[in-house]
Structures are given as C-alpha cells and as structure tokens.
Amino acid sequence: MSRPTAETVIDVQGLTKDFGAHRALDKVSLTIDAGENVVLLGANGSGKSTLLKCLTRLVEPTEGTIHVNQVDVMKCSKTELARLRKHVGVVFQNINLIDQLSVLTNVIHGSLGRAPSIRNWYAATASAEIRAEAMDALARVDLAEIADRRASALSGGQRQRVAIARMLMQQPKIVLADEPVAALDPHAGREVMDLLWEICSEQNLTLVCTLHQLNLAREYGGRMVALREGKIDLDTHMDLVADEQLQDIYTIQTASVGRGSES
Ligand SMILES: Nc1ncnc2c1ncn2[C@@H]1O[C@H](COP(=O)(O)OP(=O)(O)OP(=O)(O)O)[C@@H](O)[C@H]1O
C-alpha cells in the first residue's frame, strides 16, 4: 500500500466512488510526491477521470481520505475547497476558452483565483503587471504573437496551448491533465505534451496526466499508474513496463463500463 512521506503532495487512501450501483473507484490508495510526473493509464471507464475529479471533490467521493498539499480534502468547507481548487491547475480535453474574448483575456482569466475578491480581480487584471505576466505565459507556449486574436479563431492545438498559459496564471503547484491531447492530431498532440512536460519540469510542478496514446505515455511517463475496473493494476516506472504489459492494460474489461446516473 502506498504511504505518504514528507514529500507527498497527493495522498489518497481507500478511495471509493459509487455512481449508483456502479463502483467506479474501488479502495484506491496512491501517494504522489512534489515534482513527480505521473501518467495515469487505463481503458475507457477504468476510473481515471473520476480519480482526478475526486482529488478536488469535483466528484464527491463515497469513501476514503484525500490530502492535497497537506489539506484534508474530505473535511474542507465550500470556501476551503474553492481555495484549494484555485491552486490546482487543470488542463482538460474539452478546452473551455471563452470564444468571444481575446487570447490574452482568456489567459488573464487564469489569475482570477489569486485575487481576494472579484472586485480586486478586476482592478488587478487591468494592471500592467498582470498583463505582462499573461504575455510571458503566452510567450512560454509560443503564442505571444496572437495575443489579440479572438479565441474562436484558434486551432485545437493553439487552444490547448492557451489553456496551458491560462493554467500557469494560477501559479499552481499541482497540475491535473485529463487527456489533454485526445482531440488533437499527432503533431499538435506532441507539441502540447512537450510543452506541458517541459513547463512542469522547469517549474518543479507535480503533474498527473491521463493519456490514451501509449506511444506518448511511453515517451513522457516517468512513473505510470494503471487503473483497471476502478482498482490500481500497476504502479511502476515506465522503463520497467514491457510493451505487452502496456497493451494488456487495454484488454477488454469484464465488468460493465456503461454510464449510469450520478447518485
Ligand atoms: N457522472 C457519472 N454518472 C454515472 N456514472 C459515471 C459518471 N462519471 C463516470 N461514470 C462511470 O464511472 C466509470 C469510470 O468513468 P471515468 O470517466 O472515470 O473513466 P475513464 O477511465 O476516465 O474513462 P475514459 O478513458 O473513457 O475517459 C465508468 O463506468 C463511467 O461510466
């Protein structure tokens, strides 16, 4: 069983999530240390997204304990949860940029959580400092030259890079990426993964990233954790995993993986 140490920033013990009669996570225990890059693998329906969402209670766990940055997530009030979520960067497959706004304004929105109130945030976003910080974030993802373009005019790869720049404005210590390249072509997908990995390494961010592309997982993964039917199937270093073992993670699961209704 995985046990926390002084370096641990994500500590999950005995996490179970039931959606009605369907058990999506079954007593998952997992610890992740500061600065670790973890690839989360598993067939459709194995529980990857549910696990990521449970970490900040976007999905309400049924049982178990979760500590993120030493915060006891299960005991958090709504306000404490909101504060926690502001410091956990998320990059999802469905990139929710505001299409009508410029690229720069979308990136500036990432700083929303850093202001004590909305009013302070509006004042802060007008500041030259925040705009310069957002331009730096855009430069980091090689998009500074299109800062004024409307988000609606971007390609899928560009949108995901803007989402990474926006996430950087949160100044997170932990980044949760749920299939960040699933909707992209192989070239754009690789660019986005390169950026995500480089940025997390240079800023010593802890990254947990779900991926379906085994070639990318192989390339980027240090530690890999595989889920099967809501349980941890493998937790090891990518170099220690044979190709057949990787393929096996995706062999058809016996249990039903149909989507029920939230209970
Ligand atoms: N809101 C929900 N209501 C009911 N069932 C759900 C809900 N969300 C997820 N599930 C079910 O929980 C199980 C785990 O789903 P989850 O999305 O975590 O899997 P996943 O490994 O991320 O899959 P994928 O690779 O397809 O994204 C699935 O059987 C899914 O149908």
PDB file of N, CA, C and O in Angstrom, residues 21-22 24 36-37 47 71 76-77 84 86 93 97 140 150 158 181 183 190 202 207 249 253 259:
ATOM      1  N   ALA A  21     -25.307   1.976  -8.471  1.00  0.00           N
ATOM      2  CA  ALA A  21     -24.828   0.627  -8.167  1.00  0.00           C
ATOM      3  C   ALA A  21     -23.457   0.362  -8.777  1.00  0.00           C
ATOM      4  O   ALA A  21     -22.857  -0.688  -8.528  1.00  0.00           O
ATOM      5  N   HIS A  22     -22.970   1.308  -9.580  1.00  0.00           N
ATOM      6  CA  HIS A  22     -21.693   1.062 -10.260  1.00  0.00           C
ATOM      7  C   HIS A  22     -20.522   1.614  -9.466  1.00  0.00           C
ATOM      8  O   HIS A  22     -20.487   2.800  -9.133  1.00  0.00           O
ATOM      9  N   ALA A  24     -17.080   2.958  -9.486  1.00  0.00           N
ATOM     10  CA  ALA A  24     -16.107   3.498 -10.447  1.00  0.00           C
ATOM     11  C   ALA A  24     -14.695   3.475  -9.889  1.00  0.00           C
ATOM     12  O   ALA A  24     -13.722   3.300 -10.634  1.00  0.00           O
ATOM     13  N   GLU A  36       6.742  15.109  -8.989  1.00  0.00           N
ATOM     14  CA  GLU A  36       6.613  13.865  -9.771  1.00  0.00           C
ATOM     15  C   GLU A  36       5.750  14.090 -11.012  1.00  0.00           C
ATOM     16  O   GLU A  36       4.785  14.855 -10.972  1.00  0.00           O
ATOM     17  N   ASN A  37       6.093  13.379 -12.086  1.00  0.00           N
ATOM     18  CA  ASN A  37       5.254  13.349 -13.290  1.00  0.00           C
ATOM     19  C   ASN A  37       4.647  11.964 -13.390  1.00  0.00           C
ATOM     20  O   ASN A  37       5.376  10.987 -13.539  1.00  0.00           O
ATOM     21  N   GLY A  47     -11.805   4.526 -14.619  1.00  0.00           N
ATOM     22  CA  GLY A  47     -11.911   5.397 -13.447  1.00  0.00           C
ATOM     23  C   GLY A  47     -10.914   6.547 -13.390  1.00  0.00           C
ATOM     24  O   GLY A  47     -10.837   7.250 -12.378  1.00  0.00           O
ATOM     25  N   VAL A  71      -3.759  19.468   2.688  1.00  0.00           N
ATOM     26  CA  VAL A  71      -5.129  19.847   3.066  1.00  0.00           C
ATOM     27  C   VAL A  71      -5.989  18.582   3.092  1.00  0.00           C
ATOM     28  O   VAL A  71      -5.947  17.781   2.145  1.00  0.00           O
ATOM     29  N   CYS A  76     -12.884  19.670   3.974  1.00  0.00           N
ATOM     30  CA  CYS A  76     -12.914  21.085   3.540  1.00  0.00           C
ATOM     31  C   CYS A  76     -14.340  21.631   3.500  1.00  0.00           C
ATOM     32  O   CYS A  76     -15.270  20.950   3.048  1.00  0.00           O
ATOM     33  N   SER A  77     -14.497  22.871   3.938  1.00  0.00           N
ATOM     34  CA  SER A  77     -15.754  23.595   3.724  1.00  0.00           C
ATOM     35  C   SER A  77     -15.778  24.023   2.251  1.00  0.00           C
ATOM     36  O   SER A  77     -14.766  23.898   1.552  1.00  0.00           O
ATOM     37  N   LEU A  84      -8.648  25.661  -2.473  1.00  0.00           N
ATOM     38  CA  LEU A  84      -7.785  24.567  -2.912  1.00  0.00           C
ATOM     39  C   LEU A  84      -7.778  24.469  -4.442  1.00  0.00           C
ATOM     40  O   LEU A  84      -6.728  24.343  -5.072  1.00  0.00           O
ATOM     41  N   LYS A  86      -8.270  26.641  -6.639  1.00  0.00           N
ATOM     42  CA  LYS A  86      -7.570  27.744  -7.304  1.00  0.00           C
ATOM     43  C   LYS A  86      -6.087  27.446  -7.469  1.00  0.00           C
ATOM     44  O   LYS A  86      -5.412  28.018  -8.297  1.00  0.00           O
ATOM     45  N   GLN A  93      -9.487  17.790 -21.768  1.00  0.00           N
ATOM     46  CA  GLN A  93      -9.644  17.523 -23.205  1.00  0.00           C
ATOM     47  C   GLN A  93     -10.528  18.585 -23.857  1.00  0.00           C
ATOM     48  O   GLN A  93     -10.228  19.085 -24.926  1.00  0.00           O
ATOM     49  N   LEU A  97     -12.230  27.630 -23.393  1.00  0.00           N
ATOM     50  CA  LEU A  97     -11.888  29.043 -23.540  1.00  0.00           C
ATOM     51  C   LEU A  97     -13.170  29.819 -23.832  1.00  0.00           C
ATOM     52  O   LEU A  97     -14.153  29.240 -24.311  1.00  0.00           O
ATOM     53  N   ARG A 140       5.623  31.695 -23.308  1.00  0.00           N
ATOM     54  CA  ARG A 140       6.135  30.371 -22.913  1.00  0.00           C
ATOM     55  C   ARG A 140       5.514  29.261 -23.770  1.00  0.00           C
ATOM     56  O   ARG A 140       6.121  28.214 -23.979  1.00  0.00           O
ATOM     57  N   ARG A 150      -9.102  36.610 -31.476  1.00  0.00           N
ATOM     58  CA  ARG A 150     -10.227  36.017 -30.730  1.00  0.00           C
ATOM     59  C   ARG A 150     -10.008  34.524 -30.569  1.00  0.00           C
ATOM     60  O   ARG A 150      -9.528  33.854 -31.489  1.00  0.00           O
ATOM     61  N   GLN A 158      -3.616  25.186 -30.745  1.00  0.00           N
ATOM     62  CA  GLN A 158      -3.415  26.525 -30.164  1.00  0.00           C
ATOM     63  C   GLN A 158      -4.303  26.717 -28.941  1.00  0.00           C
ATOM     64  O   GLN A 158      -3.880  27.278 -27.931  1.00  0.00           O
ATOM     65  N   VAL A 181      -4.499  15.786 -24.923  1.00  0.00           N
ATOM     66  CA  VAL A 181      -4.253  15.796 -26.365  1.00  0.00           C
ATOM     67  C   VAL A 181      -5.207  14.877 -27.119  1.00  0.00           C
ATOM     68  O   VAL A 181      -5.011  14.612 -28.301  1.00  0.00           O
ATOM     69  N   ALA A 183      -8.049  15.290 -28.390  1.00  0.00           N
ATOM     70  CA  ALA A 183      -8.768  15.833 -29.542  1.00  0.00           C
ATOM     71  C   ALA A 183      -7.819  16.366 -30.622  1.00  0.00           C
ATOM     72  O   ALA A 183      -8.270  16.950 -31.609  1.00  0.00           O
ATOM     73  N   ARG A 190       1.730  16.125 -29.854  1.00  0.00           N
ATOM     74  CA  ARG A 190       3.110  16.035 -29.365  1.00  0.00           C
ATOM     75  C   ARG A 190       3.614  17.391 -28.890  1.00  0.00           C
ATOM     76  O   ARG A 190       4.277  17.503 -27.855  1.00  0.00           O
ATOM     77  N   GLU A 202      10.452  22.379 -15.529  1.00  0.00           N
ATOM     78  CA  GLU A 202      11.230  23.577 -15.191  1.00  0.00           C
ATOM     79  C   GLU A 202      10.674  24.292 -13.965  1.00  0.00           C
ATOM     80  O   GLU A 202      11.402  24.943 -13.246  1.00  0.00           O
ATOM     81  N   LEU A 207       2.732  16.729 -11.797  1.00  0.00           N
ATOM     82  CA  LEU A 207       1.801  16.550 -12.912  1.00  0.00           C
ATOM     83  C   LEU A 207       1.188  15.152 -12.877  1.00  0.00           C
ATOM     84  O   LEU A 207       1.903  14.149 -12.789  1.00  0.00           O
ATOM     85  N   ILE A 249      -3.059  -3.480 -20.385  1.00  0.00           N
ATOM     86  CA  ILE A 249      -3.880  -2.533 -19.610  1.00  0.00           C
ATOM     87  C   ILE A 249      -5.175  -2.234 -20.362  1.00  0.00           C
ATOM     88  O   ILE A 249      -6.209  -1.940 -19.783  1.00  0.00           O
ATOM     89  N   GLN A 253     -12.278  -5.084 -20.439  1.00  0.00           N
ATOM     90  CA  GLN A 253     -12.619  -5.353 -19.051  1.00  0.00           C
ATOM     91  C   GLN A 253     -13.863  -6.234 -19.006  1.00  0.00           C
ATOM     92  O   GLN A 253     -14.717  -6.158 -19.874  1.00  0.00           O
ATOM     93  N   ARG A 259     -22.343   3.939 -18.585  1.00  0.00           N
ATOM     94  CA  ARG A 259     -22.528   5.124 -17.756  1.00  0.00           C
ATOM     95  C   ARG A 259     -23.910   5.087 -17.130  1.00  0.00           C
ATOM     96  O   ARG A 259     -24.906   5.038 -17.823  1.00  0.00           O
TER      97      ARG A 259
END
